[in-house]
mmCIF file of C-alpha atoms in Angstrom:
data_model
loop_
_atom_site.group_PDB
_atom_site.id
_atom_site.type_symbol
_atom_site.label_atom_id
_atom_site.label_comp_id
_atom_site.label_asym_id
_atom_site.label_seq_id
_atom_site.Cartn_x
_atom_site.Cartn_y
_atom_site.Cartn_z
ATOM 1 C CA UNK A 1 -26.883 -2.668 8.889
ATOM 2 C CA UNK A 2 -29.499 -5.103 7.880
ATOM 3 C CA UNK A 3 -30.332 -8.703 9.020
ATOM 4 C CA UNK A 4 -29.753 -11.502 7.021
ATOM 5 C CA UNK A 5 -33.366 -12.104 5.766
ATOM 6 C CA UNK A 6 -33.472 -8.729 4.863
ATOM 7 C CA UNK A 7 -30.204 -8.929 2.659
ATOM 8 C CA UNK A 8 -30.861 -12.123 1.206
ATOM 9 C CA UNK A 9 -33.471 -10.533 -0.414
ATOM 10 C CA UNK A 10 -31.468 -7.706 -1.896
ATOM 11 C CA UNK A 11 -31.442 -7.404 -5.640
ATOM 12 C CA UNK A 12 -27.063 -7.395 -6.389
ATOM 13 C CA UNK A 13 -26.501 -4.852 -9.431
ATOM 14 C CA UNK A 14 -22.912 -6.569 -9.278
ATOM 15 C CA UNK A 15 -21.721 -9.603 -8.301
ATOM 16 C CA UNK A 16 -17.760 -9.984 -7.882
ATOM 17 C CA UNK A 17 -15.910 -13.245 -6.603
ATOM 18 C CA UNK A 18 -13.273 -12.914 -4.464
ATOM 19 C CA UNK A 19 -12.761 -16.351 -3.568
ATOM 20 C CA UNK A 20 -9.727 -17.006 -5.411
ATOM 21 C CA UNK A 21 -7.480 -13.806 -4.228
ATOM 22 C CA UNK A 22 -6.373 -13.334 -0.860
ATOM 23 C CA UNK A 23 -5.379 -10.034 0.510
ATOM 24 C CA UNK A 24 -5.340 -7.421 -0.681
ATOM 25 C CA UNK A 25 -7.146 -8.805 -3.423
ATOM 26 C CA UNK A 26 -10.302 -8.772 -2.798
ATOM 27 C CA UNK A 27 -10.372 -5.131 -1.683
ATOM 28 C CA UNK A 28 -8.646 -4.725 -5.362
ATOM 29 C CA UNK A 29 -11.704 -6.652 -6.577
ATOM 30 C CA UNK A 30 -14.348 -4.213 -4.478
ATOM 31 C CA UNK A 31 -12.782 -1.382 -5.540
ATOM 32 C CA UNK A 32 -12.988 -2.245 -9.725
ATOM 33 C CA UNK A 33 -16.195 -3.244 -9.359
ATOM 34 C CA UNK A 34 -18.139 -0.799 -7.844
ATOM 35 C CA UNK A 35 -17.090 1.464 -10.625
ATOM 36 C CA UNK A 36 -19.078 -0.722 -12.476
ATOM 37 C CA UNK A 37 -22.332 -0.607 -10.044
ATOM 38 C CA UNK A 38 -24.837 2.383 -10.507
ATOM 39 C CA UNK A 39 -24.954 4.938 -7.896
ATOM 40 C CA UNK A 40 -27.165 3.344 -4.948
ATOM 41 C CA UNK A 41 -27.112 -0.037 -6.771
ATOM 42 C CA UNK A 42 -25.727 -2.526 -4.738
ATOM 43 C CA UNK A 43 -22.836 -4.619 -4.775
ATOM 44 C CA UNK A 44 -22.002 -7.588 -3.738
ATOM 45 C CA UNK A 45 -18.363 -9.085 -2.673
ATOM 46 C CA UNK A 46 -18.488 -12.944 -2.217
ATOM 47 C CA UNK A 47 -14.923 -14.288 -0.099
ATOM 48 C CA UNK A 48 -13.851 -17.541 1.026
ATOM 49 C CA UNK A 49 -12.040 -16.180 3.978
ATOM 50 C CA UNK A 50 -13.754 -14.309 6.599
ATOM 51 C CA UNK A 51 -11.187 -11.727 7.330
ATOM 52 C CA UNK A 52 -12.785 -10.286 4.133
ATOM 53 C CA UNK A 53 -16.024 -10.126 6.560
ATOM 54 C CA UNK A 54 -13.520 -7.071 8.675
ATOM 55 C CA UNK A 55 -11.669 -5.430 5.678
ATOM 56 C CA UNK A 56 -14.554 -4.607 3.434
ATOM 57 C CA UNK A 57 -17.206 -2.887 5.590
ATOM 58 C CA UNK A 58 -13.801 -0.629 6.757
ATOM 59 C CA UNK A 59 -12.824 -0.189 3.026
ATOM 60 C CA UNK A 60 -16.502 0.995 2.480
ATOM 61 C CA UNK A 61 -16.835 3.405 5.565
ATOM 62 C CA UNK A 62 -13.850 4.729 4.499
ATOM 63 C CA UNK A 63 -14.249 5.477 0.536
ATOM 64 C CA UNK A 64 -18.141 6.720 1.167
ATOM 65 C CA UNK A 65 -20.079 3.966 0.612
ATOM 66 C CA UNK A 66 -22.739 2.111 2.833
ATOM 67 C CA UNK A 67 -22.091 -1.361 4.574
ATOM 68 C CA UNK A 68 -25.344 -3.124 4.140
ATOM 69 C CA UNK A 69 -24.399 -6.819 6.273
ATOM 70 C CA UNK A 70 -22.742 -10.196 5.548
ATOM 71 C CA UNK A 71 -24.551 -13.091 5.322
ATOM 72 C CA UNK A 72 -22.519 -16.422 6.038
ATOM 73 C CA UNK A 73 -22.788 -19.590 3.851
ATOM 74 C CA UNK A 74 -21.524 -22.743 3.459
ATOM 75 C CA UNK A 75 -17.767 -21.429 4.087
ATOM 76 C CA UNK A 76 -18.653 -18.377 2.224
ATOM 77 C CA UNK A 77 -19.505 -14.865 3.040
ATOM 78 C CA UNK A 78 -21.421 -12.558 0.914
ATOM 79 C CA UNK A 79 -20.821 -8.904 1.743
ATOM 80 C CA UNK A 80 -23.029 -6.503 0.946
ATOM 81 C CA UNK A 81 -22.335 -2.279 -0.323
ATOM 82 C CA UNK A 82 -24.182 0.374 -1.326
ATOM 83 C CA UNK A 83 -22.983 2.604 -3.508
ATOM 84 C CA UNK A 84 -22.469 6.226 -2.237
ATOM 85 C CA UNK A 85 -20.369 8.113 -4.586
ATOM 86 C CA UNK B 1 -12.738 36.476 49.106
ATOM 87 C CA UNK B 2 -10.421 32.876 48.384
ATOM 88 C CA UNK B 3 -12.324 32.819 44.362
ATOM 89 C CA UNK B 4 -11.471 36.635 43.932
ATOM 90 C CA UNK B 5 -7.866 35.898 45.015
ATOM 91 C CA UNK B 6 -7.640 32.836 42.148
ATOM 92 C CA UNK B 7 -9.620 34.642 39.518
ATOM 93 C CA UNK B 8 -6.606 36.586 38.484
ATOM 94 C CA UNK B 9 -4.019 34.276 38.493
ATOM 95 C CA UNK B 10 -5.748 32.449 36.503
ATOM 96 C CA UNK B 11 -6.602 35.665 33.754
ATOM 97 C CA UNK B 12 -2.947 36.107 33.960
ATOM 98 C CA UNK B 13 -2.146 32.892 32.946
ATOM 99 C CA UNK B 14 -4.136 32.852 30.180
ATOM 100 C CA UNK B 15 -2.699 36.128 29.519
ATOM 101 C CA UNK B 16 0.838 35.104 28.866
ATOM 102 C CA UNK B 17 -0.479 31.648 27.396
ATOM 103 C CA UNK B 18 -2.339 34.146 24.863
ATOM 104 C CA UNK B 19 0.947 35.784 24.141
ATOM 105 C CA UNK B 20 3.462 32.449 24.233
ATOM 106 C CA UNK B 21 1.492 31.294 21.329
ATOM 107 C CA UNK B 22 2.456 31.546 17.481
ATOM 108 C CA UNK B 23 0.861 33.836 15.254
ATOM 109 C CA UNK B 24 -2.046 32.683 13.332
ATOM 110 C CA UNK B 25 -0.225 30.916 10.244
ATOM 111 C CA UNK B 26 -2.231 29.842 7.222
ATOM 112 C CA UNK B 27 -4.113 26.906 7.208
ATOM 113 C CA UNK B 28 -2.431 24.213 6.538
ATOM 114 C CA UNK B 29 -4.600 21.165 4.348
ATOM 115 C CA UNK B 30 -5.222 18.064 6.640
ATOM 116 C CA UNK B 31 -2.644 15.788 6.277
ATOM 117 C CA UNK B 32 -3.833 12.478 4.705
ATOM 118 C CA UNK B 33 -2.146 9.325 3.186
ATOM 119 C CA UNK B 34 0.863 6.794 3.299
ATOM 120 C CA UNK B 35 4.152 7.681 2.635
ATOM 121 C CA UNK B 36 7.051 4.698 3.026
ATOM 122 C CA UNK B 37 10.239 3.873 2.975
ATOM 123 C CA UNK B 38 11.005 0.764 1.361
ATOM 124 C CA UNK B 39 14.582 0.145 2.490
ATOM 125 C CA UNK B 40 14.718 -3.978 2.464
ATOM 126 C CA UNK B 41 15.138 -6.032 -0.679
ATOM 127 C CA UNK B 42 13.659 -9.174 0.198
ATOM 128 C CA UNK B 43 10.528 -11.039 -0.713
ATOM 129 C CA UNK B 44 8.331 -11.169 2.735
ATOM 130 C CA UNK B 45 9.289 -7.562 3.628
ATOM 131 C CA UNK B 46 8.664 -5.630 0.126
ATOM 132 C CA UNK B 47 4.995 -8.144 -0.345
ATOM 133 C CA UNK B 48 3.998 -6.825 2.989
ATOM 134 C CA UNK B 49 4.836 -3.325 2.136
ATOM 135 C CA UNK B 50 3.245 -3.636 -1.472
ATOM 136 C CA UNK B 51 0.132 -5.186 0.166
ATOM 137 C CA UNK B 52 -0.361 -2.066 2.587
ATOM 138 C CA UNK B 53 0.338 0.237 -0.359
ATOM 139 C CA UNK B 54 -2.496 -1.385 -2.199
ATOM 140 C CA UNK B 55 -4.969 -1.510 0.333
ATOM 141 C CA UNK B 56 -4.286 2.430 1.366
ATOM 142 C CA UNK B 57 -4.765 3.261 -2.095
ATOM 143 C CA UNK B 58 -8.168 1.466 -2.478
ATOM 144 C CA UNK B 59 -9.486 2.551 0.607
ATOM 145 C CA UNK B 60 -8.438 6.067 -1.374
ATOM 146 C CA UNK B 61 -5.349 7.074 0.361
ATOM 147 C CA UNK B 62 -2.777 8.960 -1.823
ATOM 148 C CA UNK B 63 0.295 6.655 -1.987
ATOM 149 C CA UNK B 64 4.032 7.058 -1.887
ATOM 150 C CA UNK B 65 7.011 4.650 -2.049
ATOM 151 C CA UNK B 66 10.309 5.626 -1.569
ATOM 152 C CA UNK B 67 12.846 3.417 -2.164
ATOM 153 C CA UNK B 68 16.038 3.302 -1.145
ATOM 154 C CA UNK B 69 19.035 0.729 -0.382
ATOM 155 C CA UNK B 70 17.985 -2.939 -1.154
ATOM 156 C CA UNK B 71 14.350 -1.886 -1.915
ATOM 157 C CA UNK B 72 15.620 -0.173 -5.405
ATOM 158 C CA UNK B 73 16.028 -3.785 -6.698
ATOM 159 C CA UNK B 74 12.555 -3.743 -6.556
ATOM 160 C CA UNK B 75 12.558 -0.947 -9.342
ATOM 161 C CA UNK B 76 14.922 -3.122 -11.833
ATOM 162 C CA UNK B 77 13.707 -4.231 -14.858
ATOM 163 C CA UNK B 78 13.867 -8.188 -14.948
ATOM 164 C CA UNK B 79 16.671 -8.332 -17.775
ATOM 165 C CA UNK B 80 19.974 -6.582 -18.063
ATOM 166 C CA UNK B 81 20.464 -3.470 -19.721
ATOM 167 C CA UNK B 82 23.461 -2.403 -21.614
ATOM 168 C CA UNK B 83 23.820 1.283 -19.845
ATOM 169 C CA UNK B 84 24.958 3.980 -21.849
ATOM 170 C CA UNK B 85 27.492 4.987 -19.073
ATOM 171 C CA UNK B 86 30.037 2.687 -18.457
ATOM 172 C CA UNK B 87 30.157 0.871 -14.825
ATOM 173 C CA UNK B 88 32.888 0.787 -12.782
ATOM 174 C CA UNK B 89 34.206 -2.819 -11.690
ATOM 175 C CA UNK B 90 32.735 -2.776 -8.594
ATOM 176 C CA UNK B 91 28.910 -1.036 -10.103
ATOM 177 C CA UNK B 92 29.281 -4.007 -12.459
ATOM 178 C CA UNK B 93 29.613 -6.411 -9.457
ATOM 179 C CA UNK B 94 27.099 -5.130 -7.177
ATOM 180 C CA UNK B 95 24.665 -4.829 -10.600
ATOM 181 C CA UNK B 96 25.282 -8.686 -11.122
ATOM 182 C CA UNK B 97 25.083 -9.886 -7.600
ATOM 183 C CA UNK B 98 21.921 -7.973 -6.508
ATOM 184 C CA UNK B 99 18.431 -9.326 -7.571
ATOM 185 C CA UNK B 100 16.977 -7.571 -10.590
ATOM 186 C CA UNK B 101 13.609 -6.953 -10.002
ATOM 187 C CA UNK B 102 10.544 -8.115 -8.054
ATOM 188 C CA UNK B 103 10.706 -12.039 -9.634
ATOM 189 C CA UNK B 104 14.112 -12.215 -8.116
ATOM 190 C CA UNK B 105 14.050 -11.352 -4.457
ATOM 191 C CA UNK B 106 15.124 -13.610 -1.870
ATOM 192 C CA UNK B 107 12.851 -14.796 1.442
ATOM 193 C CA UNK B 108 14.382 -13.165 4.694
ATOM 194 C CA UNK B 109 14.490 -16.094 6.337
ATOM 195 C CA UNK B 110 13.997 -19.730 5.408
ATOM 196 C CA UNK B 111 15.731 -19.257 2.516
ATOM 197 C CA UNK B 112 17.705 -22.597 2.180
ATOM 198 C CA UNK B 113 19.886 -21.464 -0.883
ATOM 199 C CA UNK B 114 16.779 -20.197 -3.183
ATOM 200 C CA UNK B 115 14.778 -23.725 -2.457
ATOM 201 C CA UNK B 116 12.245 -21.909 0.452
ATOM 202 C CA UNK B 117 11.776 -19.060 -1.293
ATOM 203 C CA UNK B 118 10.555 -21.061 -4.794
ATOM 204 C CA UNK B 119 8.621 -23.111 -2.076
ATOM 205 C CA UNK B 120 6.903 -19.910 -0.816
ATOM 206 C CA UNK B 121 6.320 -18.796 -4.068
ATOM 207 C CA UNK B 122 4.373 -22.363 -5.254
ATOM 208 C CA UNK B 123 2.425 -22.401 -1.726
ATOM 209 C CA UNK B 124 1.424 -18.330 -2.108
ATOM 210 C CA UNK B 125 0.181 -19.404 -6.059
ATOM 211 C CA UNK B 126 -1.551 -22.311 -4.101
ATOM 212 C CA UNK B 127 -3.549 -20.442 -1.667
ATOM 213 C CA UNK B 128 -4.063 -17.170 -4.050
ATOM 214 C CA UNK B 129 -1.885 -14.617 -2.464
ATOM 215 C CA UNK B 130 -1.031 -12.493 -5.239
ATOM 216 C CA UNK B 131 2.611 -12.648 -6.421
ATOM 217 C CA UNK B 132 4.878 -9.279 -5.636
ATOM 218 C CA UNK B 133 4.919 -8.724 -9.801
ATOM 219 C CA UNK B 134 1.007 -8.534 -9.599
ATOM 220 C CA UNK B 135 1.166 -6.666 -6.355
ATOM 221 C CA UNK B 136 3.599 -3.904 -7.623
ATOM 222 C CA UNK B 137 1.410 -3.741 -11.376
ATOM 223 C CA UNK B 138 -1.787 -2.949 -9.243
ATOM 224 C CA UNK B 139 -0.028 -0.361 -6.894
ATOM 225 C CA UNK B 140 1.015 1.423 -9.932
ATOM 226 C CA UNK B 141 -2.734 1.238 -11.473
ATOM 227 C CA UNK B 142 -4.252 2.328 -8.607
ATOM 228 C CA UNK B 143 -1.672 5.872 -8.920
ATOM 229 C CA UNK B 144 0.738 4.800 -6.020
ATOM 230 C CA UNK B 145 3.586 6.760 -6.470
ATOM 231 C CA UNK B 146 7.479 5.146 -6.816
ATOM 232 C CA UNK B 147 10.241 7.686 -5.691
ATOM 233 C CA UNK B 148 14.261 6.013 -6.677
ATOM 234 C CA UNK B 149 16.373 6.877 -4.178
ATOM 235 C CA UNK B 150 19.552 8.755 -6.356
ATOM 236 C CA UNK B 151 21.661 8.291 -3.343
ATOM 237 C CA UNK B 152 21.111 4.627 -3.531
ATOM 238 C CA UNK B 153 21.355 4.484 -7.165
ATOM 239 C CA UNK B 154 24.765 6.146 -7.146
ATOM 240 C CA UNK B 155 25.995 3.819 -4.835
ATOM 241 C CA UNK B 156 25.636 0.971 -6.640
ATOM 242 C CA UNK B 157 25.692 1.836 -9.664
ATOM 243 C CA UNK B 158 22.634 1.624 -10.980
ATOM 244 C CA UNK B 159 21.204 3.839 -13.851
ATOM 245 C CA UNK B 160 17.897 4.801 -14.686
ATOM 246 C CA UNK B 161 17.476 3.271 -17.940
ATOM 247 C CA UNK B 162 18.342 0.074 -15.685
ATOM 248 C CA UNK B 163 14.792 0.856 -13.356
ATOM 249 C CA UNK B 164 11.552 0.206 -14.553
ATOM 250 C CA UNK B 165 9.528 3.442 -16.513
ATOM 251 C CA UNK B 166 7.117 5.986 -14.551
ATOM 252 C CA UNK B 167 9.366 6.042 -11.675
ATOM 253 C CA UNK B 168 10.561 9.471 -9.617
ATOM 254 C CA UNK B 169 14.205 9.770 -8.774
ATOM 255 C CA UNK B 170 14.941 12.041 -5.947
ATOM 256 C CA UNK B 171 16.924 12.131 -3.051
ATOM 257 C CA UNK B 172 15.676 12.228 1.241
ATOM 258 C CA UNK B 173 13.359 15.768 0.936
ATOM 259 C CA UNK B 174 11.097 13.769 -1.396
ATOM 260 C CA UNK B 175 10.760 11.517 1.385
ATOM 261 C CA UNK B 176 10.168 14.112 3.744
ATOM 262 C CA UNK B 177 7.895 15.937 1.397
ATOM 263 C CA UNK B 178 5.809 12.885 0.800
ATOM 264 C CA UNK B 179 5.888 12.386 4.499
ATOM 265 C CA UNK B 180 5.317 15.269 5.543
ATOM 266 C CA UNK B 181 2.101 15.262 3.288
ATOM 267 C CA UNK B 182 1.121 11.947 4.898
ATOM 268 C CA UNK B 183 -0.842 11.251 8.116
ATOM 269 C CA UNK B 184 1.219 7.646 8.093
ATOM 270 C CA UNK B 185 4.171 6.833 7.497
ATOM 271 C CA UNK B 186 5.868 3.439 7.420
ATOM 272 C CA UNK B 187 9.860 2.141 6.733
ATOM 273 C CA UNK B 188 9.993 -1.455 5.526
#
């Protein structure tokens, strides 16, 4: 996990918005996109409602991939994944 | 002397425990994934179970949906279709009364003579929860798998031509296979 300073600074390789689905849409989103990131690149899941903030660090663990942090802003959330397979 | 007098007992125990249990079988594979029943035919029950298929199946879980009863008007197409078997009376009845596909279902409750659910349906668009259409397209992108429930079909008369493409018809030990295969397993 890494601190908001430190993931503000991260370099996104993909940037999806999930702000207009609601679940299970945005783990829909995650999922087709990080097909799309390279492997370690970095992807980044922006979501309007924060019980995106739960589901996609537990869609990551689960699938392989690393949880990097969230980082809260203005009523959004930016979630951040590594890519592991 | 008391420890030597327990020692035993406790060798023979594991003795006959030793010789109680099954022979070694062959390893069996982990099960893993969701298998469900989708017995209901309404809108709130068969978007909940659509939304839990989807999620299992991005979070990698292999995916099966059997449906049987009111959940195989989920598997109609939208439109009729002239069947190349002739229905009985009552087939034709039950095929004109029941909702033909996901666009059609009914709320459980709050219904109020179709007027909640098209209420339901404007406030979901509203606030981005995806429709059950959109819900059952992506299960079947993601590989989710659709088992028809012949039983059910037979019942009411519906034919396959009548349910949409890519579908598997089969009857309770498909369920059970896909069950059994499963580590959860949910009826809806």
């Amino acid at each position: 996990m890494m601190e908001a300073p430190a993931l503000s600074t991260l370099k996104a390789d993909k940037v999806v918005d999930a702000r207009g689905t609601a679940c299970p849409g945005p783990l829909l989103e995650a999922k087709r996109a990080i097909a799309a990131v390279p492997m370690n690149g970095i992807l980044e899941v922006i979501s309007s409602d924060e019980g995106t903030t739960t589901d996609v660090p537990l869609w990551a663990r689960k699938v392989g991939h690393d949880y990097l942090g969230t980082v809260a802003e203005g009523g959004n959330w930016r979630i951040y994944v590594r890519r592991r397979k | 002397m008391s420890g030597a007098s327990v020692h035993p007992v406790v060798a023979h125990d594991e003795i006959s425990l030793g010789e109680a249990a099954a022979p070694p079988t062959e390893p069996t594979p982990q099960p893993s994934g969701l298998s469900m029943v989708v017995f209901s035919g309404e809108l709130d029950k068969v978007l909940a179970a659509f939304t839990i298929a989807n999620g299992a199946a991005a979070m990698d879980l292999p995916v099966s949906m059997f449906f049987t009863f009111w959940g195989i008007n989920v598997l109609r197409r939208g439109s009729p279709v002239t069947t190349s078997v002739k229905k009985t009376a009552m087939e034709g009845m039950f095929g004109r009364m029941m909702p033909r596909g996901p666009d059609h279902l009914q709320l459980s409750t709050l219904r109020m003579g179709g007027l909640g659910t098209r209420l339901m349906k404007r406030e979901m668009a509203r606030k981005h929860v995806a429709g059950l259409e959109s819900l059952v397209r992506s299960a079947r992108e993601q590989g989710v798998q659709f088992i028809a429930c012949q039983m059910s079909m037979n019942l009411m008369g519906l034919k396959k031509e009548e349910l949409i493409d890519g579908i598997t018809i089969g009857n309770v030990a498909s369920f059970i296979d896909a069950a059994d295969r499963s580590r959860i397993t949910l009826f809806v």
